[in-house]
CSV table of C-alpha atoms in Angstrom, one decimal:
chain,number,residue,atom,x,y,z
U,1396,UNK,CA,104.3,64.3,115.0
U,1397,UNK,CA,104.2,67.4,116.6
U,1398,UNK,CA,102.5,71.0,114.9
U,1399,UNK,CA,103.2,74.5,114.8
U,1400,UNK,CA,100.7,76.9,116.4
U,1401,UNK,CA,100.1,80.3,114.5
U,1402,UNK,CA,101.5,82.7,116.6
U,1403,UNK,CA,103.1,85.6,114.7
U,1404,UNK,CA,101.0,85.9,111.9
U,1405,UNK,CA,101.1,88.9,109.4
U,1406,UNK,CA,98.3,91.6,109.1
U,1407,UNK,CA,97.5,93.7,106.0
U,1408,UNK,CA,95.3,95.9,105.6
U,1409,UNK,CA,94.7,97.9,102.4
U,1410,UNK,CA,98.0,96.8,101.2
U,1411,UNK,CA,100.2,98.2,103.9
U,1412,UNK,CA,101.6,95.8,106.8
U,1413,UNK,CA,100.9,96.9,110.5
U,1414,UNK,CA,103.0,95.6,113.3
U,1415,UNK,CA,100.5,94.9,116.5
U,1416,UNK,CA,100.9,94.1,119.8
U,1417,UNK,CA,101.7,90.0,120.1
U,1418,UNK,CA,99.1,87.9,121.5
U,1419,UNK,CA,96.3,90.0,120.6
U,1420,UNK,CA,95.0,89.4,117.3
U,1421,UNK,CA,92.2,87.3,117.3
U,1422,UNK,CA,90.1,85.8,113.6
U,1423,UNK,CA,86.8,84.5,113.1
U,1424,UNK,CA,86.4,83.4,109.7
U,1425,UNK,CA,82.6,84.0,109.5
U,1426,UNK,CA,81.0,80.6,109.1
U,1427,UNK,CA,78.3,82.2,112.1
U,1428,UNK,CA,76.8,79.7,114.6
U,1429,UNK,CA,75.4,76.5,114.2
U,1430,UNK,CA,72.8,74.2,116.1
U,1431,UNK,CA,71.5,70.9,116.3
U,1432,UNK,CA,68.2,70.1,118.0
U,1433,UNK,CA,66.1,67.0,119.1
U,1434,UNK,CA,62.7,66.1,117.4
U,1435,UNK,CA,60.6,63.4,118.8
U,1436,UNK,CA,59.1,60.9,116.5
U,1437,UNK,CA,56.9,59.3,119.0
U,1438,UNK,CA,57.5,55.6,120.6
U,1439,UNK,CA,61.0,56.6,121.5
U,1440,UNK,CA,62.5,57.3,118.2
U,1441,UNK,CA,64.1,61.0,117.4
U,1442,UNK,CA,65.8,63.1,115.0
U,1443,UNK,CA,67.7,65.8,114.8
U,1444,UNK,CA,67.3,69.0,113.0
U,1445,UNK,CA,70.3,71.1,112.0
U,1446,UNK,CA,69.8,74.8,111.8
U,1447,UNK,CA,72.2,77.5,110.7
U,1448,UNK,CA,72.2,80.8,112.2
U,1449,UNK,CA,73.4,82.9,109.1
U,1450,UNK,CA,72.8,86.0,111.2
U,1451,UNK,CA,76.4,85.2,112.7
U,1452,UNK,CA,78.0,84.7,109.2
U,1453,UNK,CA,80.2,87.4,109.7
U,1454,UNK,CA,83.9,87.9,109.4
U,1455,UNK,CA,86.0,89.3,112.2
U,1456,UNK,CA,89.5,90.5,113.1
U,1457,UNK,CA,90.4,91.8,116.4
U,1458,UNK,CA,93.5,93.5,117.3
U,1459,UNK,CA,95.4,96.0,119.3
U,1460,UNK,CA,98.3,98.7,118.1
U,1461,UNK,CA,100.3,100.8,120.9
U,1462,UNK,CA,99.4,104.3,120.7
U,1463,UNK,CA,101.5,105.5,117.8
U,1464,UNK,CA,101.2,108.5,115.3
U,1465,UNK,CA,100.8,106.7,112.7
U,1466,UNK,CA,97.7,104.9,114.0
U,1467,UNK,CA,96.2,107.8,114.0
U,1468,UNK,CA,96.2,108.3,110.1
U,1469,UNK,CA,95.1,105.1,109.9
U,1470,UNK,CA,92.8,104.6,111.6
U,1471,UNK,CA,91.2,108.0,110.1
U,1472,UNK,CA,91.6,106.2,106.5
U,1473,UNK,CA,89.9,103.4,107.9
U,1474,UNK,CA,86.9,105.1,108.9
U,1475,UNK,CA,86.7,106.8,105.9
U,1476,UNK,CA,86.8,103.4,104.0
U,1477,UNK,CA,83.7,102.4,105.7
U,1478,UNK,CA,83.3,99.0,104.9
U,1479,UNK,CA,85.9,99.2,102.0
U,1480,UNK,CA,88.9,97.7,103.9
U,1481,UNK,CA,90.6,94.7,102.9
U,1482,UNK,CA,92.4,93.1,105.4
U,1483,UNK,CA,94.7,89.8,104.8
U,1484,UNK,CA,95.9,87.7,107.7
U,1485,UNK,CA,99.3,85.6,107.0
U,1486,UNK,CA,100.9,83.0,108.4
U,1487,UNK,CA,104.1,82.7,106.4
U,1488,UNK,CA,105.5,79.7,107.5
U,1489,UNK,CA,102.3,77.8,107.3
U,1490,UNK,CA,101.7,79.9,104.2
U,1491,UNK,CA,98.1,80.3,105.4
U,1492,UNK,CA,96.0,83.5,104.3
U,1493,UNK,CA,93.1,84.5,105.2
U,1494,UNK,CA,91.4,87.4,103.2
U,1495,UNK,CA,88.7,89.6,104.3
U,1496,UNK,CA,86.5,91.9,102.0
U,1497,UNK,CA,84.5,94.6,102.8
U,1498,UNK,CA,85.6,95.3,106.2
U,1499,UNK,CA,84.7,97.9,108.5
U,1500,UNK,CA,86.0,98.8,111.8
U,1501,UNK,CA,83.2,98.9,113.9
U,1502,UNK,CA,84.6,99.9,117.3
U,1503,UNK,CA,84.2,102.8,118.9
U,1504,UNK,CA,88.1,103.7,119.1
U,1505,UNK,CA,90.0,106.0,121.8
U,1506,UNK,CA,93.5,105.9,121.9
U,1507,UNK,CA,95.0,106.0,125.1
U,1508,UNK,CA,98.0,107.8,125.7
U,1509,UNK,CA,101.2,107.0,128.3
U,1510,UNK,CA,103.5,104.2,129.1
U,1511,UNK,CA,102.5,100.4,127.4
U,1512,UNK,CA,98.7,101.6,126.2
U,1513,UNK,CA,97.3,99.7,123.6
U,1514,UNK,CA,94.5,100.8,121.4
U,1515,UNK,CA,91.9,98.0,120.2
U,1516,UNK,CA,90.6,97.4,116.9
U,1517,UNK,CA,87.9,95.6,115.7
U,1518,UNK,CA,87.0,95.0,112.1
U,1519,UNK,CA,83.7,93.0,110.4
U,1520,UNK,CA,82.7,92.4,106.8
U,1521,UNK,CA,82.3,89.5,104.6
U,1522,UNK,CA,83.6,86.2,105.9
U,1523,UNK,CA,87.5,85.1,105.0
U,1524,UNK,CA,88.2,83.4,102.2
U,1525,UNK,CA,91.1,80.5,102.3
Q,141,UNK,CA,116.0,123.9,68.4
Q,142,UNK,CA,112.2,122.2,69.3
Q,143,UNK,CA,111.7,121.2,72.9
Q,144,UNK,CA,109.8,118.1,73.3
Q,145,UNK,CA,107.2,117.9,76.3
Q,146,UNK,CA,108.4,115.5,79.0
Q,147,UNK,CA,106.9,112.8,79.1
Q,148,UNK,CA,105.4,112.6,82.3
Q,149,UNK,CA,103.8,109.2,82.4
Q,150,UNK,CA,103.5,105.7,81.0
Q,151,UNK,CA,101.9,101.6,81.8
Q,152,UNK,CA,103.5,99.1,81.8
Q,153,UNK,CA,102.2,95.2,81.6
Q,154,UNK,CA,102.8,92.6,83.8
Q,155,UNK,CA,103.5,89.6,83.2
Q,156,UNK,CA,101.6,88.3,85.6
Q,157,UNK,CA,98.7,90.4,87.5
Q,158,UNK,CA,99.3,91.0,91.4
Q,159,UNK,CA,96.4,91.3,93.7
Q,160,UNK,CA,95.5,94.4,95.3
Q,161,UNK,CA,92.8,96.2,97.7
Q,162,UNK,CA,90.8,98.4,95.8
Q,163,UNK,CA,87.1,99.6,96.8
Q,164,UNK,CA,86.8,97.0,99.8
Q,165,UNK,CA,87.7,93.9,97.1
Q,166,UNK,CA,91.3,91.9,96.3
Q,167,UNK,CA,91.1,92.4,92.8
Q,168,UNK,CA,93.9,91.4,90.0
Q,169,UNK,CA,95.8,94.3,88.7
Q,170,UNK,CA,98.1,93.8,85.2
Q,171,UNK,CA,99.3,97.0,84.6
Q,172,UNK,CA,100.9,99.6,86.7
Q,173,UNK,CA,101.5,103.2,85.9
Q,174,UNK,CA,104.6,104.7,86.1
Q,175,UNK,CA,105.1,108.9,86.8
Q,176,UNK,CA,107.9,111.1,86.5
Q,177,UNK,CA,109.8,111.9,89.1
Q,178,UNK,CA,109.8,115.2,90.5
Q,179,UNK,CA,111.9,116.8,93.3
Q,180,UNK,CA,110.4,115.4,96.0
Q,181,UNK,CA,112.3,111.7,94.9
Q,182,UNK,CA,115.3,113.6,94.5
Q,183,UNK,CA,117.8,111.8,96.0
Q,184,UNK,CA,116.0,108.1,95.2
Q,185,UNK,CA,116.0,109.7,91.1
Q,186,UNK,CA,119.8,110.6,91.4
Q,187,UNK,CA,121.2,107.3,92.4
Q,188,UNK,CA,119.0,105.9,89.3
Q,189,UNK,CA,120.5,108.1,87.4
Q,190,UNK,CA,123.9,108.3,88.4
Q,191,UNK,CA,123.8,104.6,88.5
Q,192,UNK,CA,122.8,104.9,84.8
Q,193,UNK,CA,125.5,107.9,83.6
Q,194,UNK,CA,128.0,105.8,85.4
Q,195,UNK,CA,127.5,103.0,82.9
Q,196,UNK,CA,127.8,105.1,80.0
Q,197,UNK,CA,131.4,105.6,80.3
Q,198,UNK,CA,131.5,101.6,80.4
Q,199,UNK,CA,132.6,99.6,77.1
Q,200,UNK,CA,129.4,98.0,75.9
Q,201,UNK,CA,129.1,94.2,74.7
Q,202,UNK,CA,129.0,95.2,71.2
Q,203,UNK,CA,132.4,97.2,71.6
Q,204,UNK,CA,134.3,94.1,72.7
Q,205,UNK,CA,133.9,92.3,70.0
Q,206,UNK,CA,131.5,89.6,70.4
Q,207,UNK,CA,129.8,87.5,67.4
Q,208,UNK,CA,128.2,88.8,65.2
Q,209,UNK,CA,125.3,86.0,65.9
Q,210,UNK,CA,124.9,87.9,69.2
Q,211,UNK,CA,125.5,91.4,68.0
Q,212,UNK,CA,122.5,90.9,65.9
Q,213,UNK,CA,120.7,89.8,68.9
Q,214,UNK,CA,121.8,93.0,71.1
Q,215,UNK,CA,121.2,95.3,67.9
Q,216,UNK,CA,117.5,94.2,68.0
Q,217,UNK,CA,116.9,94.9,71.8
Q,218,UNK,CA,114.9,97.2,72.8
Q,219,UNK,CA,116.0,100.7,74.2
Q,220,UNK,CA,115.2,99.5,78.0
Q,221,UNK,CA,116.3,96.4,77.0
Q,222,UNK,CA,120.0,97.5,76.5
Q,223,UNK,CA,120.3,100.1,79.1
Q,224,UNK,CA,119.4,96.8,81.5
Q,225,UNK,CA,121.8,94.7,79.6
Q,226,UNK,CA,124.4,97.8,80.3
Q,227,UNK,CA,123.9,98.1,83.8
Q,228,UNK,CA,123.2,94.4,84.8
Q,229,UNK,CA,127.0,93.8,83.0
Q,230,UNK,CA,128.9,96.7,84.4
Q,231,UNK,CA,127.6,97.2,87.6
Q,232,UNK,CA,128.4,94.2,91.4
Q,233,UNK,CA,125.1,93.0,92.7
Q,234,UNK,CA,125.6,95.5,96.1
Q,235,UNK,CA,125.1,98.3,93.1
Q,236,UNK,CA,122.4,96.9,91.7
Q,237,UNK,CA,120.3,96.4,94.4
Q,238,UNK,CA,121.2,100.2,95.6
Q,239,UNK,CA,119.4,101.3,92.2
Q,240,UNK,CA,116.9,99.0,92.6
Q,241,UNK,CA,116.1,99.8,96.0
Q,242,UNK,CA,116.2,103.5,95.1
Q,243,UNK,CA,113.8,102.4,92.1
Q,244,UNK,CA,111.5,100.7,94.3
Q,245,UNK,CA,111.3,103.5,96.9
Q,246,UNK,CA,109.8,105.8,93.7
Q,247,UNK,CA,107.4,103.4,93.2
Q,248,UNK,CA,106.1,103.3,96.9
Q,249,UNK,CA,106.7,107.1,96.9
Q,250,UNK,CA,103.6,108.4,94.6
Q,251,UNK,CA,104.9,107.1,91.0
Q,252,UNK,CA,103.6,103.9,90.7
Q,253,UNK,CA,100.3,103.3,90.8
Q,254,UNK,CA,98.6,99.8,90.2
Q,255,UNK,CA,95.1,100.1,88.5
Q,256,UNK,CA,94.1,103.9,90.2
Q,257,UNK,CA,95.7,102.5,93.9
Q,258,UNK,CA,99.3,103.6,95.1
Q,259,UNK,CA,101.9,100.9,95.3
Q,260,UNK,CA,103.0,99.1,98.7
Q,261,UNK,CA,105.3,96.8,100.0
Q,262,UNK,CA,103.0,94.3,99.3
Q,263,UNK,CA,102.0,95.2,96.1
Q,264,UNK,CA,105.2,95.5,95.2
Q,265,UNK,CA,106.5,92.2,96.5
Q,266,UNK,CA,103.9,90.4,94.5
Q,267,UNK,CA,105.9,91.5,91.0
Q,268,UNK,CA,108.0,89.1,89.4
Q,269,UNK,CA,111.3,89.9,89.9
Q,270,UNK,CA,112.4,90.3,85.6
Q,271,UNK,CA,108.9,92.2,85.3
Q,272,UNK,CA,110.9,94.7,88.3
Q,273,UNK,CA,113.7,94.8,86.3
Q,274,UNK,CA,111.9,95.5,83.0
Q,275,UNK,CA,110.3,98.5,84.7
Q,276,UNK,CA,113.4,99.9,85.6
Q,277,UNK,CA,114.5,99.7,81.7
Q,278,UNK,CA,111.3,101.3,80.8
Q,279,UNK,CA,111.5,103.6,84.0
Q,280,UNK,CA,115.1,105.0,82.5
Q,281,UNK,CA,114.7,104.8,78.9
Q,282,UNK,CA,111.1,106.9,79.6
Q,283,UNK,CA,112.4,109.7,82.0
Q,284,UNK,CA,116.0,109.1,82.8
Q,285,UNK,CA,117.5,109.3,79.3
Q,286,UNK,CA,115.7,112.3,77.6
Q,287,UNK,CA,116.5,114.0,80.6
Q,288,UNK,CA,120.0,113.6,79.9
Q,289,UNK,CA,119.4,113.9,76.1
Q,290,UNK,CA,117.6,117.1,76.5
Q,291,UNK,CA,120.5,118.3,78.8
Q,292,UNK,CA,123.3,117.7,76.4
Q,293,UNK,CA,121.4,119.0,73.6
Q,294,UNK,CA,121.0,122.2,75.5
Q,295,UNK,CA,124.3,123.0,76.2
């Protein structure tokens, strides 16, 4: 049977819906890194320990806008906000949403200006809930 | 001849709370206060309003003779309740979506605001579609009508 990819999903943040460049926003949910290693138990038996890197337990959405004037009031708001943004990520015909708290856009952010410039955001906060 | 202060605000409940963004959480918001138009709205308040004087001149159900089972019914409703009844009967659905358009674009325009944050699309989207309706009763038996009362009685 064959699936549907997410491809044109829906970004919110703070309530109001932002139209981005395709093909560049980019999710991680926050469940951080994980890792398995080997311990040796002598006369050739092991087992493996499990560890979880909680220092990667962070949520992340990635995207760009093209330079536009609105972007520049909100990306002021956002800054401002500090780490007070919400941001929702929606897939409405899979009716998937992600929701991330506490977000802040980290970035350093310059907006370039001419023909087909893109300006990249990056937000982190709490991981997604869904 | 008194002149009564304007009232310039009011909440209303929802039915059923919508989530919104407030101080970095998604938090549940069931009630959402509704302002006063000023001029800024001006053109969004006068298609309410002319959508609402229009109906006036309309016959109402209890003028064309209905039972008096419903009668009874319509003579309980509340003031929004019949100026909705009035202008859901009177008016095609391409007019009522104008006024509730032009209702909706108030809300998104400063006068409604959803637990201390301004309304959005998204916000807005998430209200149940009689609790939008309601509000628009409320929204015109609030501001619309003593605006036209207060006109008539002045001249």
């Amino acid at each position: 049977m064959s699936q549907r990819a997410l491809t044109n999903s829906q970004i919110i943040v703070n309530g109001i819906t932002y139209t981005y460049v395709p093909n560049t926003l980019d999710v991680d949910p926050g469940r951080g890194e994980q890792d398995v290693k080997a311990t040796g138990g002598g006369g050739g038996s092991s087992e493996t320990v499990y560890f979880e890197n909680v220092e990667s337990n962070i949520g992340c959405v990635k995207f760009e806008l093209y330079t536009r004037a609105v972007d520049f009031t909100a990306y002021d708001l956002w800054k401002t906000l500090g780490n007070l943004n919400v941001i929702l990520v929606i897939d409405p015909k899979s009716n998937l949403t992600l929701t991330y708290q506490g977000m802040a856009n980290t970035n350093l952010v310059s907006f370039p200006i001419g023909n087909d410039k893109t300006v990249p955001f990056e937000f982190k906060g709490d991981p997604a809930i869904f | 001849m008194s002149k009564e202060k304007q009232l310039k605000e009011f909440e209303f409940t929802l039915s059923e709370p919508v989530t919104i963004h407030k101080s970095g959480q998604s938090v549940p918001a069931a009630k959402i206060l509704l302002k006063c138009p000023t001029s800024k709205q001006q053109r969004d308040r006068l298609i309410i309003k002319n959508g609402f004087l229009n109906n006036k001149n309309q016959s109402t159900a209890t003028e064309t003779g209905i039972e008096k089972k419903a009668k009874d019914i319509i003579d309980n409703l509340t003031e929004s309740q019949k100026i909705l009844g009035g202008l859901f009967s009177s008016k095609t659905a391409d007019e009522m979506d104008e006024i509730l358009n032009a209702f909706r674009r108030l809300l998104l325009d400063g006068c409604g605001i959803l637990e201390g944050v301004t309304a959005t699309d998204h916000y807005l989207n998430q209200i149940d579609g009689d609790d939008f309706d309601s509000m628009l009763g409320e929204y015109i038996a609030n501001f619309i009508l003593p605006s036209w009362m207060r006109k008539l009685m002045q001249s």
